[in-house]
Each structure stands twice: as C-alpha cells, then as structure tokens.
XYZ file of C-alpha atoms in Angstrom:
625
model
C 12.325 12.262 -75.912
C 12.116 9.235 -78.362
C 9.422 9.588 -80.943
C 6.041 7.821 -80.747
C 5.097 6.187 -83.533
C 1.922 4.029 -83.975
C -0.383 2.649 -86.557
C -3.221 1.375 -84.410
C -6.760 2.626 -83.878
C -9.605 1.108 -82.009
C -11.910 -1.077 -84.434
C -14.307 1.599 -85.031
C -11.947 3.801 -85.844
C -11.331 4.856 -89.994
C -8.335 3.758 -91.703
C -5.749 6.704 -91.845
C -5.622 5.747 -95.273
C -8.539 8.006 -96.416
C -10.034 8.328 -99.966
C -8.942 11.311 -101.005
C -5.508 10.367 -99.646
C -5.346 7.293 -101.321
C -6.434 9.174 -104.912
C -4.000 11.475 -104.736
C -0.975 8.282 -103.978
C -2.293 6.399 -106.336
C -2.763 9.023 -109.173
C 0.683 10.088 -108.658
C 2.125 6.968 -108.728
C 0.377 5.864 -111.734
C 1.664 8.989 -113.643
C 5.178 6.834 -113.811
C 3.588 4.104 -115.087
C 1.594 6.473 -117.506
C 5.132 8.135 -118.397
C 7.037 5.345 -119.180
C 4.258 3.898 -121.242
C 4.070 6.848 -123.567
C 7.675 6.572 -123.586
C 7.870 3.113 -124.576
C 5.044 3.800 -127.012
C 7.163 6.480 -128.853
C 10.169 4.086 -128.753
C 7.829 1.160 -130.557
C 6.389 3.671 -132.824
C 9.864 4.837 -134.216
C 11.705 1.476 -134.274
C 9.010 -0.674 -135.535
C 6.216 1.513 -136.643
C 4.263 -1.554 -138.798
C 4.249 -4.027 -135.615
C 2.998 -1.216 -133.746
C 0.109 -0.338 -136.097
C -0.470 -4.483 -136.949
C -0.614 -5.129 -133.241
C -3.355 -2.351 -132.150
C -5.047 -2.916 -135.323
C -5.840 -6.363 -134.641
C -9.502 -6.968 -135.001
C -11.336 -9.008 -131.882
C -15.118 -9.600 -132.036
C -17.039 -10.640 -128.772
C -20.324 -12.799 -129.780
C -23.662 -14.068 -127.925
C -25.653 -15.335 -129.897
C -26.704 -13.453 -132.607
C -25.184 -9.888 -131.203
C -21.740 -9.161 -131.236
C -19.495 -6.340 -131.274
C -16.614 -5.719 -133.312
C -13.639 -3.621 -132.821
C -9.068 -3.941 -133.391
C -7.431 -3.677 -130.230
C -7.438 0.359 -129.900
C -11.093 0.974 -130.220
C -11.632 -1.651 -126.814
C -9.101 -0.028 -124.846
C -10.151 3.213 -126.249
C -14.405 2.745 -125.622
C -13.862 -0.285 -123.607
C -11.073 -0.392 -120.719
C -11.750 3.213 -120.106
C -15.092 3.232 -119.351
C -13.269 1.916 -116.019
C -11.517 4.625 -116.266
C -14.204 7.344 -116.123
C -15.859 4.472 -113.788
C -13.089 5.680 -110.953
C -13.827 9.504 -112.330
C -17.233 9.557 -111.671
C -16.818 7.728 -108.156
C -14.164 10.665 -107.484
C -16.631 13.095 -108.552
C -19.286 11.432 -106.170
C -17.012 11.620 -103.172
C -15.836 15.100 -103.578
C -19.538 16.167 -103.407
C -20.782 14.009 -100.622
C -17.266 14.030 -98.238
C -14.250 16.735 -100.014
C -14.169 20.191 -100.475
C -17.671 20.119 -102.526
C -19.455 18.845 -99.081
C -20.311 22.389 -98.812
C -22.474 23.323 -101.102
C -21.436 26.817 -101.263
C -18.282 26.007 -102.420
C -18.971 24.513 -105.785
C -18.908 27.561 -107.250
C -15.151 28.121 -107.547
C -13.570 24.293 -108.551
C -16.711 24.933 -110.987
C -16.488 27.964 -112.636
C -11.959 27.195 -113.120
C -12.631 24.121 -114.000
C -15.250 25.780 -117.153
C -12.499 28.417 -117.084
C -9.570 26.133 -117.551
C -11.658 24.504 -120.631
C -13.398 27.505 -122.160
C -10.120 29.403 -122.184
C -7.922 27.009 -124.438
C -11.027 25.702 -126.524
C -11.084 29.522 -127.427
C -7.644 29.802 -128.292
C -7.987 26.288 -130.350
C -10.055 27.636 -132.377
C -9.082 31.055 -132.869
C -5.532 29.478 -134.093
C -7.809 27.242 -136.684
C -10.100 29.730 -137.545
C -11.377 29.159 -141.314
C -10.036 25.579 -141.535
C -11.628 21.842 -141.037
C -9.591 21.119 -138.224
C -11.674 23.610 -136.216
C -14.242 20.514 -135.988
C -11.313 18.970 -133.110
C -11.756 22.026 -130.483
C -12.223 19.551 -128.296
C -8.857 18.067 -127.899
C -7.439 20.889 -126.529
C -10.065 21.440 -123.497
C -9.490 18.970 -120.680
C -6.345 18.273 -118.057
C -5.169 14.402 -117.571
C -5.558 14.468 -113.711
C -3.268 11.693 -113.031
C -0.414 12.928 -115.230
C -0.864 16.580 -113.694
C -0.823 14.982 -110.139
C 2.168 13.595 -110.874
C 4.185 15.868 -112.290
C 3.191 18.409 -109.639
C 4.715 16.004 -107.351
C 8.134 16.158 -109.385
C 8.093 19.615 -110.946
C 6.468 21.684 -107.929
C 7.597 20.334 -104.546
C 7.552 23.936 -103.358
C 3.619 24.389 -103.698
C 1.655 23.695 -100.583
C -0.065 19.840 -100.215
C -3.737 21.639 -100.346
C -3.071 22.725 -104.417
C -2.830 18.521 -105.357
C -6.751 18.953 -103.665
C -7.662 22.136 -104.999
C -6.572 20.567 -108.524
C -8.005 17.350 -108.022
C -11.550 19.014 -107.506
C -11.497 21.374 -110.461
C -9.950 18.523 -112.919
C -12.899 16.394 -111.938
C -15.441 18.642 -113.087
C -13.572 19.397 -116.120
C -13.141 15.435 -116.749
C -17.453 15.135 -115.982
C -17.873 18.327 -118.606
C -14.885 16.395 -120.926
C -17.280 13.352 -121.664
C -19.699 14.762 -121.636
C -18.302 16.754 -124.801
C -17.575 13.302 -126.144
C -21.051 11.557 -125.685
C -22.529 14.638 -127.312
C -20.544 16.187 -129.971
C -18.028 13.089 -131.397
C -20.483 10.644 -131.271
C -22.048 9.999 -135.007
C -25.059 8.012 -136.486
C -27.226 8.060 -133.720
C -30.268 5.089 -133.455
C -32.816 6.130 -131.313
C -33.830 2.800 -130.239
C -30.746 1.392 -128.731
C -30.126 4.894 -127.154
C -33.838 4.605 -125.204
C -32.935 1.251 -124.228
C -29.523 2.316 -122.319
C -31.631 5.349 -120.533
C -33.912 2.582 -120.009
C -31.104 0.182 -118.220
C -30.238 3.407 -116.414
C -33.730 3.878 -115.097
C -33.437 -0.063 -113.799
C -30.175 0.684 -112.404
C -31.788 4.078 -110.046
C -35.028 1.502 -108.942
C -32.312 -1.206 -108.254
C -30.416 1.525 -105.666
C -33.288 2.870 -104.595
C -34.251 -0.872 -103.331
C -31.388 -0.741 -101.635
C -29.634 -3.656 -103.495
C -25.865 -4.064 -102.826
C -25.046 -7.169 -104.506
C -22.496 -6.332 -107.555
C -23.049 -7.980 -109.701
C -26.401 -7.060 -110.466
C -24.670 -3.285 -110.947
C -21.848 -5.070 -113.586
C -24.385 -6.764 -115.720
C -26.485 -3.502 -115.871
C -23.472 -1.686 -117.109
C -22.415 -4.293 -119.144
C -25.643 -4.495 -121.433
C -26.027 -0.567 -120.753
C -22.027 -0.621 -122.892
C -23.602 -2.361 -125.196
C -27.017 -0.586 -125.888
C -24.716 2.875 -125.469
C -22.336 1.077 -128.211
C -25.252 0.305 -130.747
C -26.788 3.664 -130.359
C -23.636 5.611 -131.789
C -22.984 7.062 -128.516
C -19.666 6.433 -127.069
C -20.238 3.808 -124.543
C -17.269 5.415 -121.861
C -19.997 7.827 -120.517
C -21.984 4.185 -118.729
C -18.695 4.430 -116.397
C -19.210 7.754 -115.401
C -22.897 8.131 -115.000
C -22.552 4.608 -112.597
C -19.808 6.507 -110.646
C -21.923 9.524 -110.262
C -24.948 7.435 -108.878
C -22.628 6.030 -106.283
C -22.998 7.187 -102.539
C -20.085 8.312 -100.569
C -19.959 8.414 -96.393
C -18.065 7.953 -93.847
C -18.563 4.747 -91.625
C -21.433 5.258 -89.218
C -20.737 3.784 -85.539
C -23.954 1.778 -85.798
C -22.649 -0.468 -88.471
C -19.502 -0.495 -87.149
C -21.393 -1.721 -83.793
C -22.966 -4.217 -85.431
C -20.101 -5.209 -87.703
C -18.102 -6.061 -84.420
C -21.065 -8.057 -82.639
C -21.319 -10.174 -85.574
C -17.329 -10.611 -85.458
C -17.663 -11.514 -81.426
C -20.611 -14.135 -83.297
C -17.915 -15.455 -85.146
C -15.226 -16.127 -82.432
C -17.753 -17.672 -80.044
C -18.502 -20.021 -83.119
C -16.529 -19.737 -86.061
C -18.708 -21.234 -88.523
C -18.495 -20.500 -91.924
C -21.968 -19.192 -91.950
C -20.795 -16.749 -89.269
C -18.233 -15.888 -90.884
C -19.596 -14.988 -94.100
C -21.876 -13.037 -91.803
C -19.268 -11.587 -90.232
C -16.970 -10.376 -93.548
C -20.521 -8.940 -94.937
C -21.010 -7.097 -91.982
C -18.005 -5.183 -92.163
C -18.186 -4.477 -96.184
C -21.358 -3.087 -95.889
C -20.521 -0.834 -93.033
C -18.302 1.256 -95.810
C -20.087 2.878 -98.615
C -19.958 1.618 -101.796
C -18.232 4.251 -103.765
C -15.120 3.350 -101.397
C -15.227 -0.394 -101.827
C -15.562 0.349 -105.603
C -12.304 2.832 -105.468
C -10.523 0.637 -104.132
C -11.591 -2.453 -106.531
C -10.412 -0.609 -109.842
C -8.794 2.792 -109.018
C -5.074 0.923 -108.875
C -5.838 -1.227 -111.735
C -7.021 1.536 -113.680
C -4.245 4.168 -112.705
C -1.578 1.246 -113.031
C -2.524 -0.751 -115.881
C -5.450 0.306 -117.912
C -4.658 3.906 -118.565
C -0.940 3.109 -119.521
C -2.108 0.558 -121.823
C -4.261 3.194 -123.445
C -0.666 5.405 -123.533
C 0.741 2.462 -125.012
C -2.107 1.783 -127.779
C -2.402 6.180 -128.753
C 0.796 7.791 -128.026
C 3.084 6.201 -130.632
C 3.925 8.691 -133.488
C 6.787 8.641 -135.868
C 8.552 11.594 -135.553
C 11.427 13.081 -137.977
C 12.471 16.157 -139.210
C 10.644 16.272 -142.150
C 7.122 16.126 -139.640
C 8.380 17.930 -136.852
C 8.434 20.553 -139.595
C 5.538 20.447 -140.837
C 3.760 19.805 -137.334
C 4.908 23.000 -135.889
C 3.682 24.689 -138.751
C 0.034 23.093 -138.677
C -2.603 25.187 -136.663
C -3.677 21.747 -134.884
C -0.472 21.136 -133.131
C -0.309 25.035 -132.476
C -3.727 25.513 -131.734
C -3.107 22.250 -129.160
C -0.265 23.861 -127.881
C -1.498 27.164 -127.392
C -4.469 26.473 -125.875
C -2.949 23.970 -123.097
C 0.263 26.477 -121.966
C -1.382 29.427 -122.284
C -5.197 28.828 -121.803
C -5.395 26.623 -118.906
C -3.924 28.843 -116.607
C -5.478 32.130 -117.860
C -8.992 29.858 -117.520
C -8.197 28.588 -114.216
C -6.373 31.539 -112.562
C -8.911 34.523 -114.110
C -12.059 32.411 -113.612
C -10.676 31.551 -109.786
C -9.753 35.492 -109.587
C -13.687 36.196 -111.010
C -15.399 34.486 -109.013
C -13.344 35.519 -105.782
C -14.263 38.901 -106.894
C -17.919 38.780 -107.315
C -18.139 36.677 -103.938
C -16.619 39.440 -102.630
C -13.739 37.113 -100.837
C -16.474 34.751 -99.645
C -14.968 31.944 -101.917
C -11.455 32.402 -102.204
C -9.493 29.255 -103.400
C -7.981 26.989 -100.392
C -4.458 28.065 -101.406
C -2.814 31.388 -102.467
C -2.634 32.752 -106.180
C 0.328 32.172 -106.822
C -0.033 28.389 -105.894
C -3.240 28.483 -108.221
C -1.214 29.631 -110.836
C 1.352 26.652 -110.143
C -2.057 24.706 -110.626
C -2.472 26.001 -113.788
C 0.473 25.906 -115.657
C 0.672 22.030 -114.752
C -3.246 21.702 -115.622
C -1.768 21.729 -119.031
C -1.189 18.501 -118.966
C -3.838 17.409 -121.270
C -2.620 13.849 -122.225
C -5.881 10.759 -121.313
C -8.583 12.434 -122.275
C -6.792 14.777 -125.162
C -5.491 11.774 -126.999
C -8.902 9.690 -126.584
C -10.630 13.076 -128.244
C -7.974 13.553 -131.327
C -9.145 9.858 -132.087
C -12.465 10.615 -132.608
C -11.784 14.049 -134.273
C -8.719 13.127 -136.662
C -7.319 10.640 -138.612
C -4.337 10.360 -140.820
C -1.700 13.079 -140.828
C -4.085 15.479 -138.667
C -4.051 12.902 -136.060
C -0.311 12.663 -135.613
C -0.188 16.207 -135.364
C -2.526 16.615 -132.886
C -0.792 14.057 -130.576
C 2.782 15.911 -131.609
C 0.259 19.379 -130.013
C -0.487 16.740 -126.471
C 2.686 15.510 -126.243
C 4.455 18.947 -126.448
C 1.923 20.248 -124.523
C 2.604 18.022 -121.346
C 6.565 18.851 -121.733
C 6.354 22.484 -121.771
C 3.667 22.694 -118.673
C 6.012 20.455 -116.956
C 8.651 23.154 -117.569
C 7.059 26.558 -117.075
C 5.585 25.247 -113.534
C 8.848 23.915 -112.479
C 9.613 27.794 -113.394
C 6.927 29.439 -111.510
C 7.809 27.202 -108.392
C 11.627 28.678 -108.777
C 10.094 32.074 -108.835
C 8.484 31.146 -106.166
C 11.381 30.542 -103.974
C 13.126 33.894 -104.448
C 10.094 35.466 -102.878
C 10.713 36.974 -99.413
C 9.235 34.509 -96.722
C 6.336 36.327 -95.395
C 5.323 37.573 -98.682
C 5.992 33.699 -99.965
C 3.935 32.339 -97.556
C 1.036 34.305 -98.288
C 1.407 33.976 -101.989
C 1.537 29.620 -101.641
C -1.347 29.389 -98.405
C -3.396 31.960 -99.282
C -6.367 33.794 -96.605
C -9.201 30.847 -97.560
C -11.410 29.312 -94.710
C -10.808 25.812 -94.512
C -14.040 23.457 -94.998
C -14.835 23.018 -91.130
C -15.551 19.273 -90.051
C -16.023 19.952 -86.743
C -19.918 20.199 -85.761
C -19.688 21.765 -82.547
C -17.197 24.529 -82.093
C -14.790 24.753 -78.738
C -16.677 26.850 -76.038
C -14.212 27.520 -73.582
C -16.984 27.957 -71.188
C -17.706 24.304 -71.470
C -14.845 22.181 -73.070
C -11.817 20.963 -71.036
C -8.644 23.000 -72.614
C -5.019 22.712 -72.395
C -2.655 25.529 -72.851
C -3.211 29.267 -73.801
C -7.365 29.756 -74.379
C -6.621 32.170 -76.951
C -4.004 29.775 -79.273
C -4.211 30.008 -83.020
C -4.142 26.491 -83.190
C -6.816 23.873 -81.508
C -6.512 20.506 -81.519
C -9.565 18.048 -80.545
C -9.652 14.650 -79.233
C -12.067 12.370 -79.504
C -10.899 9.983 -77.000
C -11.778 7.105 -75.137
C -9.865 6.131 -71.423
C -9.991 2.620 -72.449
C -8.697 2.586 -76.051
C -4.821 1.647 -75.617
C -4.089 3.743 -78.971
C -5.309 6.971 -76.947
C -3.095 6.387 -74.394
C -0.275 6.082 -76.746
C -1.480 8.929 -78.276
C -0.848 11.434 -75.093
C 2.336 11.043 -75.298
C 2.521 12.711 -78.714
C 0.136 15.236 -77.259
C 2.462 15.965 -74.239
C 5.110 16.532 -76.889
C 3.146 18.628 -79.234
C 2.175 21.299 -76.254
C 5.955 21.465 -75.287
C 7.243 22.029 -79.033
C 3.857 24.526 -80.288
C 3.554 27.126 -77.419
C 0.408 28.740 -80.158
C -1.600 25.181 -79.539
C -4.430 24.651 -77.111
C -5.402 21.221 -76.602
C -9.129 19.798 -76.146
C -10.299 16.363 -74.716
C -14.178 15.492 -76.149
C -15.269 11.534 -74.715
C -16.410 9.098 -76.591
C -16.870 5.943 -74.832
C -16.882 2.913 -76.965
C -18.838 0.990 -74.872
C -19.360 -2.328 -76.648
C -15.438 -3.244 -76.814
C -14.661 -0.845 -73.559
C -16.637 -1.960 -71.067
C -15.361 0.515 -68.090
C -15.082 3.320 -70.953
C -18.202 4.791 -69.705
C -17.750 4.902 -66.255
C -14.524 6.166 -66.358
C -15.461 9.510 -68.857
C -18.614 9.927 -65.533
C -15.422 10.080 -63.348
C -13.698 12.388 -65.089
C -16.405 14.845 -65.616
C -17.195 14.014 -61.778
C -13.668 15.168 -60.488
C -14.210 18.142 -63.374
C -16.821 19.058 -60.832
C -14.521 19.238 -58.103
C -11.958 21.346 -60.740
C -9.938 17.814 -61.426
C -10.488 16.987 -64.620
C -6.804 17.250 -66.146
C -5.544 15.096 -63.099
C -7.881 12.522 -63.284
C -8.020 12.329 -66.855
C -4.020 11.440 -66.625
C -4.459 9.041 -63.837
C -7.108 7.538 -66.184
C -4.307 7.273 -69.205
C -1.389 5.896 -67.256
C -3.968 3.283 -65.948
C -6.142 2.287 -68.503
C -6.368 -1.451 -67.617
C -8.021 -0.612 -63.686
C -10.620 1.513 -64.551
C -13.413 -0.274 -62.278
C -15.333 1.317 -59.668
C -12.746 1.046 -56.480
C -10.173 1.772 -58.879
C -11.916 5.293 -59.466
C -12.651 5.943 -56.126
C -8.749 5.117 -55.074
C -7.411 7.763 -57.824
C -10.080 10.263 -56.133
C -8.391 10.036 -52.933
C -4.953 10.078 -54.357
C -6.156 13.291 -55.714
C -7.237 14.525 -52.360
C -11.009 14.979 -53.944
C -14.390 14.819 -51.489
C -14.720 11.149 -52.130
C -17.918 10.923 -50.985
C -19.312 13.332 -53.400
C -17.048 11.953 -56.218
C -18.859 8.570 -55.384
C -21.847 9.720 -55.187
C -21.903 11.759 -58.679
C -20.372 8.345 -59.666
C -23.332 6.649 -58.621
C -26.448 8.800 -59.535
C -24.268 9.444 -63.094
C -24.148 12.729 -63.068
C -21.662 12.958 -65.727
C -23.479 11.263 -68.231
C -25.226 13.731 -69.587
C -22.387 15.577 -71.097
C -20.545 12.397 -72.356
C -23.555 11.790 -74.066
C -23.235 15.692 -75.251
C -20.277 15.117 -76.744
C -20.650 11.346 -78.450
C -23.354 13.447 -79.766
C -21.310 15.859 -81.346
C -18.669 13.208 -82.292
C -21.378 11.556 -84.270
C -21.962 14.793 -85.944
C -18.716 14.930 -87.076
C -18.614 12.308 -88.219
C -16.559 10.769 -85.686
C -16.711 6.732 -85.529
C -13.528 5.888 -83.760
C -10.632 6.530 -81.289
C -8.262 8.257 -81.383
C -10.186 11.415 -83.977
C -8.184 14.801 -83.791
C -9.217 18.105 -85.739
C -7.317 20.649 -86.144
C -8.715 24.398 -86.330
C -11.641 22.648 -86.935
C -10.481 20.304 -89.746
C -10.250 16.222 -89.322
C -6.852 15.256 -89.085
C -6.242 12.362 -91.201
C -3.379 10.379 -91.393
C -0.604 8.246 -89.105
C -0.970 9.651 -85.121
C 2.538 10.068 -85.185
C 5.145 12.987 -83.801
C 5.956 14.194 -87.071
C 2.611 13.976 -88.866
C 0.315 15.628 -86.282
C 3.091 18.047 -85.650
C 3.171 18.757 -89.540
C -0.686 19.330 -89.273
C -0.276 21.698 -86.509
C 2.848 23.899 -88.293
C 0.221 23.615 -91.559
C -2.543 24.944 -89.666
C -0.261 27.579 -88.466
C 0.557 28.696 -91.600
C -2.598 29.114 -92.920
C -3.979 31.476 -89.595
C -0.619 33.165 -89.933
C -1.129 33.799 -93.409
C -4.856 35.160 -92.814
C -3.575 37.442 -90.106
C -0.781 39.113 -92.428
C-alpha cells in the first residue's frame, strides 16, 4: 500500500506546527548558530584580541532630548538585545502554564522543585569550592542551564533518549531561567534610585490596566516596555527583567472555533467584495483569533534564537587562552567552582530533587520520562553558557572574568561528553529493562475531556486495546477522508489499537456536514454506523438528503425509519454531545486525533501517527512491566 501523505486541514483546524514544537526546532537549531558564534568569538579573541576588545568597546549613546543612555557595544547587547531574549523566555514560561505540561496545576511541583534543585545544587558546590575568598560574591554564575544550547546538544549528543526528555527539560530550564533573572534584578544590580524604580512598577501597573481593557494593538505594549527599559535602566536595576515580566503577562490558548467562525465569515466578506477595508478586516480577524503570546513567539523567537543570542556569544565568549592561563585557570576556585558545580551539581539537583519529590508524592508526580532519561537531562543541563556568561559580567572583571568564562566554556564541553556517555550506557542495557529506564511509568497530561465509554462511543478494533486513537472528524472535510486511509492502515499494522470516530460538523464551510453525522448516528440506530460512516467517506461530495437515503438502501436499512430519524433529527443530540466535548478539548478543527488521551500534533501522515501510536505503546508497555 503506497503511503498517504498530506499537509492539509480544514480552515479551523490548528497548524501542525504547534508552539511547543516550534520552540523546541527552533532552539535546537539556533544552538548551531550559538556554537559557531562562540567559536568564531574564540577564533577573533586569539588572533586579534585588540580589534575584538576596540570593536565591543565602542561607546553608542541614544538621546531624546535631554535623556539619553549611554553604553559600548557589549553592555546593549548584554541589557539591551536580550531583554528580547528573556522577552521569548517569559512568553515560553506563559505557555507552559496556560497550554504544556504546567496546564495541570498539580504538576508544577516537579519541573519546580528540579529546576530549584538543578540551581541550588551547583550554587552550593560554587561556593563551597570558593569558600573564604571574594570570588564567592559570583555564586551566581554557576546556577542556571542555557536552554537553547542544552536543546541542542541533546539533539547531537543523546539521540538515544526518548523525544518527551527535550519537554521535560524545556519546562524545568524555564523556571530555572524565571528564578535566573530574577537573581540578576535582585542581587547584581547596584546603586539603586528609588524614584526611577517606582516609575517602571508604575509603567507596569499601566501595562496590567492596558490588558485588562482588552487592548491588542502593539505598539502601545512596545512603547510601554520601551520607557519601562529605560526607567528599569535609571533605577540601577538591570533592565532585561521588562522582557520577562511582559512575557509572563502574556496569555496563551488555543484557537477557539468562534473566532475561527468569525475569522472565516469575514474572509467570505472579503471574496464577495475584496475591498481593502475588507480585507484589512479580514487579516485582523484571523490574527486576533490566535493568542497573543503565539503571534509574539513567532515575531522574535527566530530572531532571537538565530541572531541576537549568537551576537551576545560573539560580544562575551572571546578569551585568550595559552598555556600560561590555562594554568593558572584550572588552578583558580572560579573556573573550578564553575566547573564543579555545572557537571556535577546539575544533575545531582535535578535527578535527587526529581527523585524527592516523586518520593514524598508517593509516585503521584513521577517525571514524564524514566530516570535514567532524567539523568541524560541532567548531565546536558550543564550547559550553562547565555545566562552564565551574562552573570560573570556583572560579577567579574579582569582576570576573574576570563576565568570564569574558561569555568562556562569547559563546562558546556564536558556535559556534552558525559551525556553522550550516559546515552552509550544506555544502549548496552537489556531492552525491556532499557525501555523502562528511558519511558518511565508517568501519566501523561490527558487532553482529552471526555474519556471513551465503550457503552456510548463508536469503536474499531479490540475494546480492550492499549492504545486509543480519537477522531474528531467531519464527513465533509476532504482532509478526513484522506485521513482514513492512514487509519485503515494503522488498524492493519497495530493489532493493540482501537479506533474511535467523535463528529464535529463544521457547519459554516460544510454545509451537508450536519446532516450527514444525523445519518450516521441514524443508521447507528439500526447497528450501521461503521458502514455508513464509510459510504459517507468514499462519497463526501453527495452527501444531500436523497443521497443519504440511497446509501440506506444500499445498506439494506428500514428506510423509512432511517428517513424519518433523518427528519425529526434524532441524531442531533449526540453530535451536539460530542462538538461539545470537542470544544472541551480544545478541539477547533478537522481532522484532531488523541492518542491514549493525548492530542496528537503534528503531519497526519503514515509514519508520524504510526510513530505516535508505537510511542504511546511504549509508554503503557513500560507502566505494565
């Protein structure tokens, strides 16, 4: 059978390109760009080390008036680049808790307490190593994980850990970036003036009434940040923390089918009269119907991951290095204590405060993947390179400073290597034993409102499968009828799969969708769904009224009483069951599978959903050993 590949979906339904999918591509593919920056840094540094000090040196003033602020060329990529930076962080952290693994609430324990644990752990060892000297003052360089660099590494170093530990890491690097900053706003910021530090809580306060108004226009929100940055700057405070707090205050959620109804009647506006008045209708209609921590992802995350973290690679990671400092720099209890605490203290944080709280839950929060794969997390978490470097800025200078970025740099080469080591390890493993040690016994989060009731839902193949897969599907959406195919092919291939068909009639592009989920549920009635839901798939452009009646007598069904039920809609009330629990879930388009309860997201191809299914697999296998 030839493979079915597609990349459609109805217009309602969301792009298979979700958030937290796109975060993790982009973050990993920024870690090259982040790589060869800090190599090309270290090349500049070494071959030219006066250019490369002249060049980021250079002072630049931006005036108004009678204000302006002066900085060189490091301190505004440093304070001023990256408040984008911890912009995209905050909007992250806002999206975990309203949509990812943080959704339920219960679960913020454990990314919570590892994330403390993976910074507590190696601040602790930091200063223990610089116990009695200055250099204590710069625990803080050795406390939080460069999420992008991690990422991407992981993606090199340890192919063999499951897909889940890139999320699990994600989450727990987030908080640790939001505790990072905070760190930094708090403990290396000097000289504070009180009255440029009430007037940025002040802008702040404007900036909560202005959301709570409901205001979406940007750039009311930039020029609020803006003069925020500035009051922040002025106050002594470093100024990154206005990218985070605005990220935090920004709502995440998933399309709703209302204003993706409303965003298509204003396109069908549009093509009756294509005025530019309708169309600028139109194109606002469909921004606002996604949330505005999405559209503001996917305005800076790539030119943040891409360009402005690499240029702040490029402006902090040059050091000369020789003999004569390597040396010395292995000697000092900065690099050491740097060291230390990264390859040794991140995982012992994250792995013992994972295993603690596991332990006093009593296995009611478990981490999504299996301890071994936590401790793959771990050894890469130290990776401490963006936010490490921006730290030993503020904590160092001089000598002391190159020594601590020796301690980072070091750091991020020998986490690389010992979880490239742990994933061999991994490998020699026996398979059962392997499997277990990589997936893990957790729950996964459940997106699914309603569970399957056999009793009531329409099932195909063995009722007591391991594996379920739900449709949300709609007769008249063309992409669900491509999509059978690949669901014939996955029941043929996965004997431990049942299958589940929930309607959701999109009406207002479908107009026979309706009727046509009423006959299905009326030749249910007569113990025909399955056959009339395929004549309804191999025939989705005649799905009028004679057409109905016609596949009802091909069927050999009372047509009398199938009209009938037609006619008095006797079917509609448990359509409109389930588009009730599709809007539960969540659920704005067609085709929307789940798997074991979880949204599938991503291409509706053979090998993808089939990859979700083996996954899903895996992990009840895995809880059943």
């Amino acid at each position: 059978m030839a493979v079915v590949q597609f990349p459609g979906r109805t217009a309602w339904a969301r792009s298979f390109r979700t958030p937290l999918r796109e975060f993790l591509r982009t973050e990993t593919g920024g870690a090259a760009f982040l790589l060869a920056a800090t190599l090309l840094a270290l090349v500049w540094a070494n071959v030219a080390a006066s250019s490369y000090d002249t060049v980021w040196g250079t002072g630049v003033s931006v005036r108004v008036g009678g204000w302006s602020v002066s900085q060189d060329l490091r301190q505004w990529v440093d304070n001023g680049l990256m408040t984008l930076f911890f912009l995209v962080v905050g909007l992250e952290a806002r999206r975990e808790f309203d949509m990812g693994e943080l959704r339920d609430r219960r679960r913020l324990a454990l990314p919570l307490a590892a994330g403390i644990g993976g910074m507590v752990v190696p601040v602790a060892i930091y200063l223990a190593v610089n116990a009695g000297h200055p250099s204590a003052q710069g625990w803080g360089t050795a406390m939080s994980t460069d999420t992008a660099f991690a990422l991407g590494m992981l993606a090199l170093v340890g192919r063999r850990f499951p897909a889940r530990l890139r999320a699990y890491l994600l989450t727990l690097t987030v908080v640790d970036d939001v505790v990072a900053l905070g760190v930094i706003a708090t403990v290396y910021s000097t000289d504070i003036s009180l009255l440029p530090l009430l007037a940025a809580i002040g802008i702040f306060g404007l900036v909560l009434l202005v959301r709570a108004a409901g205001v979406r226009y940007g750039p009311v929100y930039a020029l609020l940040g803006v003069t925020a940055w500035v009051a922040l700057y002025f106050s002594g405070v470093e100024p990154i923390v206005v990218g985070l707090a605005i990220g935090l205050l920004t709502y995440a959620y998933p399309a709703a089918r209302r204003d993706l109804e409303r965003a298509t009647e204003e396109f069908r506006l549009f093509r009756e009269q294509p005025t530019p008045e309708l169309a600028r209708s139109a194109q606002t209609g469909v921004v606002s119907a996604i949330s505005p921590n999405e559209r503001l992802q996917l305005l800076y995350h790539r030119w943040t991951s891409y360009v402005i973290v690499p240029i702040f690679a490029l402006a902090n990671a040059g050091i000369v290095i020789d003999g004569d400092f390597l040396a010395r720099a292995y000697r000092s209890p900065i690099t050491l204590g740097i060291l230390f605490g990264y390859l040794a203290g991140k995982p012992i944080g994250i792995v013992g405060f994972s295993w603690l709280v596991t332990w006093v839950s009593r296995g009611r929060l478990r981490p999504p993947v299996g301890w071994v794969a936590v401790a793959g997390g771990g050894t890469i978490a130290g990776i401490g390179f963006t936010v490490a470097l921006l730290v030993s800025t503020l904590a160092f200078t001089g000598e002391q400073l190159q020594e601590a970025k020796l301690g980072i740099l070091s750091a991020a080469l020998g986490a690389s290597i010992v979880t490239w080591v742990v994933g061999g390890v991994v490998r020699l493993l026996p398979r059962r034993r392997r499997r277990r040690a990589l997936l893990g016994t957790a729950e996964s989060v459940v997106d699914l409102a309603a569970p399957v009731d056999p009793d009531r839902d329409h099932l195909r193949g063995p009722e007591d499968a391991h594996i379920t897969v739900v449709e949300y599907g709609d007769f008249e959406c063309r992409y669900c009828g491509q999509a059978e195919h690949l669901i014939r092919k996955l029941l043929a291939e996965h004997g431990d799969v049942r299958y589940v068909w929930r309607h959701l009639p999109l009406a207002d592009v479908h107009p026979h969708a309706q009727l046509a989920a009423e006959a299905a549920e009326a030749a249910a009635v007569q113990g025909a769904f399955w056959e009339m839901h395929d004549l309804l798939i191999e025939h989705q452009e005649a799905l009028r009224m004679p057409d109905l009646v016609r596949y009802a007598a091909e069927l050999g069904l009372d047509v009398e009483r199938f009209r009938d039920d037609l006619r008095r809609h006797v079917g509609a009330v448990r359509v409109a069951e389930d588009v009730d629990s599709a809007d539960l879930s969540g659920v704005s388009g067609t085709p929307t599978f789940f798997v074991n309860g979880r949204r599938h997201h991503g291409a509706y191809d053979s090998a993808t959903l089939s990859a979700a299914v083996v996954a899903a697999g895996r992990r009840a296998g895995a809880k059943r050993s």
